[in-house]
Tab-separated table of C-alpha atoms and ligand atoms in Angstrom:
chain	number	residue	atom	x	y	z
A	1	UNK	CA	-60.887	-206.889	36.357
A	2	UNK	CA	-58.592	-209.789	36.708
A	3	UNK	CA	-59.219	-210.611	33.184
A	4	UNK	CA	-58.588	-207.139	32.225
A	5	UNK	CA	-55.234	-207.045	34.056
A	6	UNK	CA	-54.271	-210.171	32.468
A	7	UNK	CA	-55.043	-208.996	28.914
A	8	UNK	CA	-53.300	-205.771	29.606
A	9	UNK	CA	-49.981	-207.556	30.643
A	10	UNK	CA	-50.234	-209.838	27.651
A	11	UNK	CA	-50.777	-207.120	25.255
A	12	UNK	CA	-48.166	-204.901	26.921
A	13	UNK	CA	-45.718	-207.423	27.611
A	14	UNK	CA	-42.671	-205.804	28.942
A	15	UNK	CA	-44.049	-202.196	28.136
A	16	UNK	CA	-42.910	-199.298	30.426
A	17	UNK	CA	-45.780	-199.747	32.908
A	18	UNK	CA	-46.088	-203.305	32.374
A	19	UNK	CA	-45.483	-205.906	35.041
A	20	UNK	CA	-41.750	-206.797	33.977
A	21	UNK	CA	-40.644	-202.981	34.131
A	22	UNK	CA	-37.287	-202.799	35.952
A	23	UNK	CA	-36.320	-199.582	37.938
A	24	UNK	CA	-32.754	-200.084	38.775
A	25	UNK	CA	-31.255	-197.948	41.375
A	26	UNK	CA	-27.772	-198.267	39.875
A	27	UNK	CA	-26.988	-199.252	36.252
A	28	UNK	CA	-23.265	-200.048	35.766
A	29	UNK	CA	-22.021	-199.264	32.381
A	30	UNK	CA	-19.195	-201.227	31.048
A	31	UNK	CA	-17.536	-201.105	27.718
A	32	UNK	CA	-16.083	-204.553	27.029
A	33	UNK	CA	-15.318	-207.988	28.150
A	34	UNK	CA	-12.835	-207.596	30.970
A	35	UNK	CA	-14.803	-204.664	32.602
A	36	UNK	CA	-17.947	-206.928	32.481
A	37	UNK	CA	-15.769	-209.670	33.887
A	38	UNK	CA	-14.819	-207.546	36.824
A	39	UNK	CA	-18.444	-207.888	37.956
A	40	UNK	CA	-18.902	-211.606	37.254
A	41	UNK	CA	-18.525	-213.923	40.225
A	42	UNK	CA	-18.322	-211.193	42.792
A	43	UNK	CA	-19.182	-211.985	46.494
A	44	UNK	CA	-21.750	-208.715	46.967
A	45	UNK	CA	-24.528	-209.588	44.360
A	46	UNK	CA	-25.529	-211.518	41.554
A	47	UNK	CA	-25.964	-209.578	38.322
A	48	UNK	CA	-26.924	-212.697	36.332
A	49	UNK	CA	-30.087	-213.561	38.046
A	50	UNK	CA	-31.971	-211.818	35.169
A	51	UNK	CA	-30.896	-211.083	31.530
A	52	UNK	CA	-32.735	-208.963	29.365
A	53	UNK	CA	-32.174	-208.736	25.703
A	54	UNK	CA	-32.423	-205.156	24.424
A	55	UNK	CA	-32.943	-204.521	20.750
A	56	UNK	CA	-30.052	-202.126	19.466
A	57	UNK	CA	-27.387	-203.599	21.710
A	58	UNK	CA	-24.105	-204.709	20.254
A	59	UNK	CA	-24.375	-208.322	18.860
A	60	UNK	CA	-21.241	-208.996	21.068
A	61	UNK	CA	-23.253	-207.924	24.234
A	62	UNK	CA	-26.986	-208.405	23.572
A	63	UNK	CA	-28.207	-208.315	27.164
A	64	UNK	CA	-28.822	-206.139	30.222
A	65	UNK	CA	-27.796	-208.228	33.484
A	66	UNK	CA	-29.554	-207.358	36.642
A	67	UNK	CA	-29.962	-208.649	40.244
A	68	UNK	CA	-33.219	-210.614	41.129
A	69	UNK	CA	-34.624	-207.504	42.639
A	70	UNK	CA	-33.692	-205.421	39.755
A	71	UNK	CA	-32.056	-202.928	42.176
A	72	UNK	CA	-28.718	-203.067	40.435
A	73	UNK	CA	-28.468	-203.866	36.464
A	74	UNK	CA	-25.117	-203.807	33.930
A	75	UNK	CA	-24.701	-203.528	30.349
A	76	UNK	CA	-21.777	-203.651	28.069
A	77	UNK	CA	-21.708	-200.954	25.213
A	78	UNK	CA	-19.041	-202.555	23.058
A	79	UNK	CA	-15.942	-200.306	22.503
A	80	UNK	CA	-15.543	-196.706	21.188
A	81	UNK	CA	-18.059	-194.088	20.455
A	82	UNK	CA	-20.424	-195.470	17.994
A	83	UNK	CA	-21.023	-198.504	20.078
A	84	UNK	CA	-21.504	-196.416	23.263
A	85	UNK	CA	-23.819	-193.965	21.790
A	86	UNK	CA	-26.171	-196.459	20.000
A	87	UNK	CA	-26.169	-198.880	22.878
A	88	UNK	CA	-27.036	-196.323	25.672
A	89	UNK	CA	-29.645	-194.745	23.122
A	90	UNK	CA	-31.304	-198.166	22.669
A	91	UNK	CA	-31.486	-198.741	26.502
A	92	UNK	CA	-33.069	-195.316	27.158
A	93	UNK	CA	-35.990	-196.345	24.460
A	94	UNK	CA	-36.238	-199.973	25.978
A	95	UNK	CA	-39.834	-200.532	27.425
A	96	UNK	CA	-38.240	-203.180	29.793
A	97	UNK	CA	-36.865	-200.339	32.164
A	98	UNK	CA	-38.020	-197.080	33.996
A	99	UNK	CA	-34.759	-195.471	34.378
A	100	UNK	CA	-36.239	-191.858	35.679
A	101	UNK	CA	-34.667	-192.424	39.303
A	102	UNK	CA	-31.623	-194.629	37.950
A	103	UNK	CA	-27.936	-193.857	38.965
A	104	UNK	CA	-25.719	-194.303	36.061
A	105	UNK	CA	-22.316	-195.578	36.784
A	106	UNK	CA	-19.594	-195.684	34.182
A	107	UNK	CA	-17.023	-198.064	35.214
A	108	UNK	CA	-14.089	-198.638	32.847
A	109	UNK	CA	-10.455	-198.960	32.473
A	110	UNK	CA	-8.087	-196.116	31.034
A	111	UNK	CA	-5.028	-194.698	29.927
A	112	UNK	CA	-3.408	-192.187	32.444
A	113	UNK	CA	-1.498	-189.030	32.451
A	114	UNK	CA	1.477	-189.515	34.390
A	115	UNK	CA	1.470	-185.827	35.499
A	116	UNK	CA	-1.588	-186.479	37.590
A	117	UNK	CA	-2.023	-190.131	38.270
A	118	UNK	CA	-0.585	-193.843	37.887
A	119	UNK	CA	-1.563	-197.109	36.750
A	120	UNK	CA	-4.008	-198.816	39.146
A	121	UNK	CA	-5.593	-195.489	40.168
A	122	UNK	CA	-9.437	-195.064	40.462
A	123	UNK	CA	-10.428	-191.715	39.068
A	124	UNK	CA	-13.789	-189.689	39.177
A	125	UNK	CA	-14.389	-187.195	36.652
A	126	UNK	CA	-16.264	-183.913	36.371
A	127	UNK	CA	-15.519	-183.172	32.869
A	128	UNK	CA	-15.478	-185.395	29.900
A	129	UNK	CA	-13.980	-183.923	26.718
A	130	UNK	CA	-14.143	-185.260	23.278
A	131	UNK	CA	-10.343	-184.530	22.534
A	132	UNK	CA	-10.047	-185.820	19.034
A	133	UNK	CA	-13.028	-183.843	17.504
A	134	UNK	CA	-10.556	-181.431	15.739
A	135	UNK	CA	-8.899	-180.897	12.504
A	136	UNK	CA	-5.730	-182.935	11.950
A	137	UNK	CA	-2.641	-183.294	9.822
A	138	UNK	CA	-0.385	-186.181	9.474
A	139	UNK	CA	2.857	-185.668	11.681
A	140	UNK	CA	4.774	-185.322	8.413
A	141	UNK	CA	2.767	-182.353	7.018
A	142	UNK	CA	2.232	-180.518	10.174
A	143	UNK	CA	2.964	-176.793	9.506
A	144	UNK	CA	6.447	-175.768	10.849
A	145	UNK	CA	4.970	-173.444	13.511
A	146	UNK	CA	2.387	-175.842	14.864
A	147	UNK	CA	3.335	-177.738	18.161
A	148	UNK	CA	0.967	-180.694	17.156
A	149	UNK	CA	-1.192	-181.663	13.931
A	150	UNK	CA	-4.418	-181.294	15.927
A	151	UNK	CA	-6.399	-177.902	16.105
A	152	UNK	CA	-9.829	-177.080	16.952
A	153	UNK	CA	-12.646	-176.957	14.001
A	154	UNK	CA	-13.178	-173.536	12.520
A	155	UNK	CA	-9.861	-172.235	13.921
A	156	UNK	CA	-6.754	-171.525	12.294
A	157	UNK	CA	-3.984	-172.944	14.639
A	158	UNK	CA	-3.688	-175.032	17.682
A	159	UNK	CA	-4.410	-173.194	20.948
A	160	UNK	CA	-7.293	-171.288	19.620
A	161	UNK	CA	-10.902	-171.685	20.496
A	162	UNK	CA	-13.326	-173.781	18.235
A	163	UNK	CA	-15.401	-171.431	16.247
A	164	UNK	CA	-17.985	-174.106	15.514
A	165	UNK	CA	-19.036	-176.681	18.192
A	166	UNK	CA	-20.650	-179.838	17.493
A	167	UNK	CA	-22.166	-179.916	20.949
A	168	UNK	CA	-20.432	-183.383	22.205
A	169	UNK	CA	-17.146	-181.677	22.943
A	170	UNK	CA	-17.641	-181.375	26.752
A	171	UNK	CA	-19.999	-182.771	29.215
A	172	UNK	CA	-19.926	-181.635	32.783
A	173	UNK	CA	-21.529	-184.126	35.593
A	174	UNK	CA	-22.854	-183.567	38.991
A	175	UNK	CA	-19.735	-182.600	41.357
A	176	UNK	CA	-21.716	-183.215	44.369
A	177	UNK	CA	-22.434	-186.778	43.459
A	178	UNK	CA	-18.927	-187.198	42.217
A	179	UNK	CA	-17.396	-186.245	45.976
A	180	UNK	CA	-19.900	-188.920	47.453
A	181	UNK	CA	-18.722	-191.531	45.078
A	182	UNK	CA	-15.065	-190.618	45.812
A	183	UNK	CA	-15.728	-191.043	49.633
A	184	UNK	CA	-17.172	-194.402	49.164
A	185	UNK	CA	-14.243	-195.280	46.828
A	186	UNK	CA	-11.951	-194.481	49.408
A	187	UNK	CA	-13.029	-196.943	51.968
A	188	UNK	CA	-11.869	-199.594	49.387
A	189	UNK	CA	-8.561	-201.410	49.711
A	190	UNK	CA	-7.310	-201.206	46.345
A	191	UNK	CA	-5.404	-203.971	44.326
A	192	UNK	CA	-1.777	-203.537	43.581
A	193	UNK	CA	0.891	-205.937	42.059
A	194	UNK	CA	4.863	-206.087	42.019
A	195	UNK	CA	4.891	-205.928	38.153
A	196	UNK	CA	2.717	-202.571	38.409
A	197	UNK	CA	5.119	-201.015	41.059
A	198	UNK	CA	8.102	-201.829	38.802
A	199	UNK	CA	6.293	-200.020	35.875
A	200	UNK	CA	5.642	-196.972	38.015
A	201	UNK	CA	9.290	-196.881	39.187
A	202	UNK	CA	10.404	-196.541	35.582
A	203	UNK	CA	8.923	-192.948	35.667
A	204	UNK	CA	11.067	-191.873	38.629
A	205	UNK	CA	13.507	-189.870	36.605
A	206	UNK	CA	11.120	-188.107	34.539
A	207	UNK	CA	10.563	-184.588	35.367
A	208	UNK	CA	7.103	-183.733	36.281
A	209	UNK	CA	5.761	-187.201	36.302
A	210	UNK	CA	6.122	-187.713	40.462
A	211	UNK	CA	2.474	-188.671	40.429
A	212	UNK	CA	3.245	-191.745	38.249
A	213	UNK	CA	5.461	-193.296	41.027
A	214	UNK	CA	2.758	-193.218	43.674
A	215	UNK	CA	0.779	-196.396	44.453
A	216	UNK	CA	-2.854	-196.912	43.579
A	217	UNK	CA	-5.171	-194.202	45.060
A	218	UNK	CA	-8.574	-192.686	44.496
A	219	UNK	CA	-8.351	-189.338	42.451
A	220	UNK	CA	-10.664	-186.564	41.286
A	221	UNK	CA	-9.635	-185.573	37.618
A	222	UNK	CA	-11.059	-185.596	34.294
A	223	UNK	CA	-11.414	-187.867	31.159
A	224	UNK	CA	-10.718	-187.407	27.538
A	225	UNK	CA	-12.620	-189.422	24.818
A	226	UNK	CA	-11.283	-190.316	21.486
A	227	UNK	CA	-11.768	-193.038	19.054
A	228	UNK	CA	-8.128	-193.092	18.280
A	229	UNK	CA	-5.821	-194.998	20.755
A	230	UNK	CA	-2.893	-192.799	20.928
A	231	UNK	CA	0.542	-192.845	22.703
A	232	UNK	CA	3.171	-190.215	23.611
A	233	UNK	CA	4.140	-187.092	25.334
A	234	UNK	CA	3.483	-184.885	22.247
A	235	UNK	CA	-0.142	-185.766	21.754
A	236	UNK	CA	-0.697	-185.890	25.629
A	237	UNK	CA	0.353	-182.364	25.821
A	238	UNK	CA	-1.731	-181.398	22.870
A	239	UNK	CA	-4.960	-183.078	24.430
A	240	UNK	CA	-4.137	-181.368	27.814
A	241	UNK	CA	-4.169	-178.315	25.880
A	242	UNK	CA	-7.386	-179.389	24.112
A	243	UNK	CA	-9.147	-179.858	27.319
A	244	UNK	CA	-7.968	-176.585	28.861
A	245	UNK	CA	-9.448	-174.805	25.670
A	246	UNK	CA	-12.667	-176.621	25.585
A	247	UNK	CA	-13.305	-176.225	29.212
A	248	UNK	CA	-11.984	-172.707	29.717
A	249	UNK	CA	-9.088	-174.024	31.856
A	250	UNK	CA	-11.388	-175.909	34.425
A	251	UNK	CA	-10.580	-179.522	33.794
A	252	UNK	CA	-7.847	-181.666	35.072
A	253	UNK	CA	-7.111	-184.154	32.137
A	254	UNK	CA	-6.018	-187.305	33.528
A	255	UNK	CA	-7.506	-190.429	31.777
A	256	UNK	CA	-8.202	-191.205	28.356
A	257	UNK	CA	-10.728	-193.493	26.946
A	258	UNK	CA	-12.911	-194.156	23.855
A	259	UNK	CA	-16.563	-194.083	24.909
A	260	UNK	CA	-17.616	-191.518	27.649
A	261	UNK	CA	-18.643	-188.530	25.646
A	262	UNK	CA	-20.606	-190.808	23.359
A	263	UNK	CA	-22.262	-192.430	26.549
A	264	UNK	CA	-22.822	-188.970	28.111
A	265	UNK	CA	-24.570	-187.687	24.705
A	266	UNK	CA	-27.033	-190.428	24.679
A	267	UNK	CA	-27.814	-189.975	28.178
A	268	UNK	CA	-28.400	-186.179	27.804
A	269	UNK	CA	-30.648	-186.704	24.956
A	270	UNK	CA	-32.642	-188.957	27.298
A	271	UNK	CA	-32.379	-186.411	29.902
A	272	UNK	CA	-33.859	-183.726	27.787
A	273	UNK	CA	-37.215	-185.893	27.719
A	274	UNK	CA	-37.165	-186.952	31.388
A	275	UNK	CA	-36.297	-190.471	30.596
A	276	UNK	CA	-33.160	-190.150	32.942
A	277	UNK	CA	-31.939	-187.711	35.206
A	278	UNK	CA	-28.371	-186.163	34.277
A	279	UNK	CA	-27.610	-185.203	37.670
A	280	UNK	CA	-27.274	-188.829	38.541
A	281	UNK	CA	-24.135	-189.947	36.405
A	282	UNK	CA	-20.971	-190.964	38.024
A	283	UNK	CA	-17.854	-191.576	35.592
A	284	UNK	CA	-15.261	-193.526	37.110
A	285	UNK	CA	-12.154	-194.780	35.292
A	286	UNK	CA	-9.416	-196.920	36.547
A	287	UNK	CA	-5.878	-196.566	34.837
A	288	UNK	CA	-4.584	-199.499	33.100
A	289	UNK	CA	-1.680	-197.857	31.247
A	290	UNK	CA	0.211	-194.777	30.835
A	291	UNK	CA	-0.709	-192.590	27.924
A	292	UNK	CA	2.868	-191.382	27.322
A	293	UNK	CA	6.355	-192.487	27.726
A	294	UNK	CA	8.887	-192.324	30.579
A	295	UNK	CA	12.095	-190.373	29.841
A	296	UNK	CA	14.102	-192.834	27.820
A	297	UNK	CA	11.405	-194.949	26.398
A	298	UNK	CA	9.611	-194.503	23.158
A	299	UNK	CA	6.025	-193.695	22.460
A	300	UNK	CA	5.759	-196.915	20.351
A	301	UNK	CA	7.161	-199.198	23.232
A	302	UNK	CA	4.860	-197.412	25.621
A	303	UNK	CA	1.865	-198.295	23.503
A	304	UNK	CA	2.962	-201.734	22.476
A	305	UNK	CA	4.952	-202.992	25.556
A	306	UNK	CA	3.357	-205.098	28.137
A	307	UNK	CA	0.769	-203.237	30.471
A	308	UNK	CA	1.262	-204.633	33.923
A	309	UNK	CA	-1.266	-201.810	35.239
A	310	UNK	CA	-4.350	-203.576	33.359
A	311	UNK	CA	-4.686	-206.528	36.109
A	312	UNK	CA	-4.978	-204.170	39.162
A	313	UNK	CA	-6.931	-201.603	37.132
A	314	UNK	CA	-9.739	-204.326	36.198
A	315	UNK	CA	-9.825	-205.634	39.871
A	316	UNK	CA	-10.089	-202.135	41.173
A	317	UNK	CA	-13.102	-201.474	38.841
A	318	UNK	CA	-14.934	-203.696	41.293
A	319	UNK	CA	-13.126	-203.229	44.333
A	320	UNK	CA	-13.789	-199.475	44.295
A	321	UNK	CA	-17.108	-199.494	42.407
A	322	UNK	CA	-18.805	-201.934	44.700
A	323	UNK	CA	-18.344	-199.361	47.422
A	324	UNK	CA	-20.283	-196.614	45.319
A	325	UNK	CA	-22.851	-199.216	44.266
A	326	UNK	CA	-23.477	-200.442	47.951
A	327	UNK	CA	-23.412	-196.819	49.080
A	328	UNK	CA	-26.171	-195.906	46.839
A	329	UNK	CA	-28.398	-198.879	47.424
A	330	UNK	CA	-27.785	-198.768	51.042
A	331	UNK	CA	-28.648	-195.153	51.699
A	332	UNK	CA	-31.325	-195.204	48.743
A	333	UNK	CA	-34.122	-194.009	51.254
A	334	UNK	CA	-32.375	-191.426	53.361
A	335	UNK	CA	-30.308	-189.920	50.525
A	336	UNK	CA	-30.227	-191.048	47.026
A	337	UNK	CA	-34.099	-191.790	46.048
A	338	UNK	CA	-34.485	-187.844	46.051
A	339	UNK	CA	-31.284	-187.254	44.337
A	340	UNK	CA	-28.264	-185.354	44.904
A	341	UNK	CA	-28.584	-181.627	44.031
A	342	UNK	CA	-25.946	-180.429	41.853
A	343	UNK	CA	-24.003	-177.436	42.771
A	344	UNK	CA	-22.209	-176.902	39.491
A	345	UNK	CA	-23.640	-176.374	36.054
A	346	UNK	CA	-24.380	-179.872	34.479
A	347	UNK	CA	-24.805	-180.805	30.685
A	348	UNK	CA	-23.330	-179.855	27.420
A	349	UNK	CA	-21.717	-176.588	25.828
A	350	UNK	CA	-24.932	-175.659	24.234
A	351	UNK	CA	-26.687	-175.402	27.460
A	352	UNK	CA	-29.384	-177.915	26.276
A	353	UNK	CA	-30.490	-178.928	29.802
A	354	UNK	CA	-31.109	-175.440	30.946
A	355	UNK	CA	-28.497	-173.181	32.843
A	356	UNK	CA	-25.211	-171.311	31.649
A	357	UNK	CA	-22.315	-173.683	30.895
A	358	UNK	CA	-19.103	-172.661	32.798
A	359	UNK	CA	-17.180	-173.306	29.465
A	360	UNK	CA	-17.426	-172.405	25.793
A	361	UNK	CA	-19.247	-169.494	24.297
A	362	UNK	CA	-22.441	-169.627	26.282
A	363	UNK	CA	-26.029	-171.210	26.035
A	364	UNK	CA	-27.377	-171.289	22.579
A	365	UNK	CA	-30.778	-171.496	24.420
A	366	UNK	CA	-30.787	-168.437	26.447
A	367	UNK	CA	-30.358	-170.472	29.600
A	368	UNK	CA	-33.628	-171.964	29.430
A	369	UNK	CA	-32.700	-175.232	27.858
A	370	UNK	CA	-33.840	-177.078	24.501
A	371	UNK	CA	-37.086	-178.349	25.855
A	372	UNK	CA	-39.395	-176.085	27.776
B	1	NAG	C1	-40.938	-194.760	36.784
B	1	NAG	O1	-40.414	-194.578	38.042
B	1	NAG	C2	-40.967	-193.482	39.013
B	1	NAG	C3	-40.277	-193.844	40.403
B	1	NAG	O2	-38.910	-194.025	40.149
B	1	NAG	C4	-42.397	-193.374	39.040
B	1	NAG	O3	-42.523	-191.971	39.746
B	1	NAG	C5	-43.049	-193.075	37.515
B	1	NAG	O4	-44.241	-192.881	37.775
B	1	NAG	C6	-42.599	-194.119	36.767
B	1	NAG	N1	-42.703	-193.979	35.388
B	1	NAG	C7	-43.738	-194.831	34.762
B	1	NAG	C8	-44.078	-194.263	33.462
B	1	NAG	O5	-44.266	-195.841	35.314
B	2	NAG	C1	-27.821	-214.821	32.410
B	2	NAG	O1	-26.654	-215.095	31.505
B	2	NAG	C2	-25.530	-215.528	31.933
B	2	NAG	C3	-24.384	-215.542	30.848
B	2	NAG	O2	-24.375	-214.388	30.258
B	2	NAG	C4	-25.720	-216.897	32.300
B	2	NAG	O3	-24.478	-217.495	32.951
B	2	NAG	C5	-26.854	-216.841	33.504
B	2	NAG	O4	-27.027	-218.206	33.739
B	2	NAG	C6	-27.984	-216.099	32.912
B	2	NAG	N1	-29.096	-216.298	33.870
B	2	NAG	C7	-30.450	-216.500	33.503
B	2	NAG	C8	-31.257	-216.374	34.690
B	2	NAG	O5	-30.576	-217.235	32.579
B	3	NAG	C1	-3.844	-208.026	43.615
B	3	NAG	O1	-4.437	-209.092	42.984
B	3	NAG	C2	-3.623	-210.111	42.347
B	3	NAG	C3	-4.447	-210.984	41.627
B	3	NAG	O2	-5.600	-211.633	42.049
B	3	NAG	C4	-3.099	-210.899	43.687
B	3	NAG	O3	-2.351	-211.841	43.369
B	3	NAG	C5	-2.554	-209.947	44.653
B	3	NAG	O4	-2.079	-210.390	45.542
B	3	NAG	C6	-3.516	-208.838	44.868
B	3	NAG	N1	-2.747	-207.735	45.519
B	3	NAG	C7	-3.098	-207.179	46.521
B	3	NAG	C8	-2.401	-206.125	47.027
B	3	NAG	O5	-4.263	-207.355	47.097
B	4	NAG	C1	17.167	-193.045	37.229
B	4	NAG	O1	18.548	-192.423	37.457
B	4	NAG	C2	19.370	-193.279	38.202
B	4	NAG	C3	20.625	-192.290	38.396
B	4	NAG	O2	21.034	-191.744	37.105
B	4	NAG	C4	19.613	-194.561	37.384
B	4	NAG	O3	20.650	-195.297	38.339
B	4	NAG	C5	18.500	-195.196	37.349
B	4	NAG	O4	18.741	-196.464	36.353
B	4	NAG	C6	17.410	-194.484	36.439
B	4	NAG	N1	16.167	-195.221	36.253
B	4	NAG	C7	15.477	-195.190	35.251
B	4	NAG	C8	14.241	-196.013	35.137
B	4	NAG	O5	15.872	-194.660	34.235
B	5	NAG	C1	0.479	-176.384	24.708
B	5	NAG	O1	0.091	-175.243	24.929
B	5	NAG	C2	1.224	-174.541	25.336
B	5	NAG	C3	0.721	-173.090	25.790
B	5	NAG	O2	-0.126	-172.600	24.690
B	5	NAG	C4	2.150	-174.395	24.217
B	5	NAG	O3	3.403	-173.766	24.478
B	5	NAG	C5	2.485	-176.001	23.781
B	5	NAG	O4	3.343	-175.623	22.496
B	5	NAG	C6	1.319	-176.696	23.349
B	5	NAG	N1	1.725	-177.953	23.197
B	5	NAG	C7	1.247	-178.783	22.016
B	5	NAG	C8	1.772	-180.066	21.954
B	5	NAG	O5	0.170	-178.396	21.463
B	6	NAG	C1	-14.657	-169.571	27.414
B	6	NAG	O1	-13.564	-168.744	26.634
B	6	NAG	C2	-13.940	-168.331	25.457
B	6	NAG	C3	-12.535	-167.764	24.976
B	6	NAG	O2	-11.731	-167.063	25.745
B	6	NAG	C4	-14.948	-166.940	25.831
B	6	NAG	O3	-15.433	-166.498	24.661
B	6	NAG	C5	-16.021	-167.558	26.680
B	6	NAG	O4	-16.894	-166.456	27.199
B	6	NAG	C6	-15.624	-168.339	27.798
B	6	NAG	N1	-16.824	-168.940	28.532
B	6	NAG	C7	-16.971	-168.894	29.812
B	6	NAG	C8	-18.302	-169.578	30.321
B	6	NAG	O5	-16.329	-167.995	30.728
B	7	NAG	C1	-16.837	-185.324	27.348
B	7	NAG	O1	-17.179	-185.469	28.710
B	7	NAG	C2	-16.594	-185.083	29.943
B	7	NAG	C3	-17.210	-185.565	31.098
B	7	NAG	O2	-17.032	-186.728	31.354
B	7	NAG	C4	-16.616	-183.499	29.668
B	7	NAG	O3	-15.613	-183.238	30.841
B	7	NAG	C5	-15.944	-183.075	28.405
B	7	NAG	O4	-15.947	-181.652	28.438
B	7	NAG	C6	-16.452	-183.886	27.259
B	7	NAG	N1	-16.173	-183.528	26.116
B	7	NAG	C7	-16.556	-183.031	25.177
B	7	NAG	C8	-15.699	-182.692	24.076
B	7	NAG	O5	-17.837	-182.995	25.084
């Protein structure tokens, strides 16, 4: 019997049922070096007690890092949508992990809409919208009656509903879990700096941007994904409109980043085959810079100027995020092991996981989902 076990473990190595399979309670997802750095040398736990190389990860960030007991792990996807999707897909297919009861916690920095929030803020999204998945003209060739160069695919003009969806345009995550994460994050004392306060004050004279002048806070608002790193009030307004159209008016667009819909898309494909639970995803983005200029500033200066929100946004990833991680691990047996039942629709515009989306043209799977 002992020999059989020994042979089995040698043969299977790190296979799914093998002795080295890790069942994380929380998996922190970061996108680049600074976000990874936010979780290095922290007092609460050491994520570098185990390093697991996963085939398919970015050559810049080849390893998953975990605590010694495997309860908390972290990966870094690499930046933008292609890196995010391929890294998460590789994780889901790795035999080193059993992720069926894992909470996935996206923790990254982002641009922020000054109508909704400010630099240093910590945001939790219900909707992630892929705003740049559209037709586009160069600014010099935009038709005279178009307010922006972007308009939905298989439509005739901005403001119209897309006639054709790729399926990754919108993801909706568990709102009940989002509320719990918000409550944990609110117990944190957030970082702020004088330089960030001075940058906020520049928005004081800009009509409609009152939220930009207020110090770091925790906010419930949604996130937009685009590979293109954009700046300015015209694209800001165009993408507010896009998120409204794609979510039937339900989303509150506050942060912009380059990965989340890709990460969510890969997680959703895993959820279809029960590799992960799509009800166990938290999307947290802290605000590092304004997505558009204040009155009197140019969009170019907004993009290329110093970004004093960067320092508090990176620090707040850990300060707020660790409360969420500790909350989930600490209340695992009482609350989180069994899962937090969603009360909203979760998934994509196709209804792939079952149920009827509360945005878009309706489930293409008749409400039953893609996999019976
Ligand atoms: C994965 O872990 C869950 C508990 O979290 C367990 O029920 C399941 O059997 C495990 N799957 C495999 C294939 O070991
Ligand atoms: C894991 O990798 C980090 C560097 O990324 C290193 O500092 C640490 O010592 C490694 N841990 C182990 C157990 O090898
Ligand atoms: C924020 O972090 C910076 C850098 O560590 C520090 O100098 C500053 O005192 C912190 N501010 C607050 C309010 O904690
Ligand atoms: C805001 O307006 C006041 C009064 O006109 C002016 O003194 C101040 O310099 C303006 N601030 C900014 C950041 O433009
Ligand atoms: C956003 O939508 C509003 C209402 O349809 C429209 O008036 C405005 O021009 C649009 N803005 C952009 C930049 O597309
Ligand atoms: C979303 O809006 C579109 C266009 O008005 C409509 O066809 C669709 O039925 C709406 N979806 C939901 C879920 O209300
Ligand atoms: C992207 O994901 C967000 C959820 O984080 C969702 O609200 C949004 O609708 C998604 N966008 C697209 C285009 O899939």
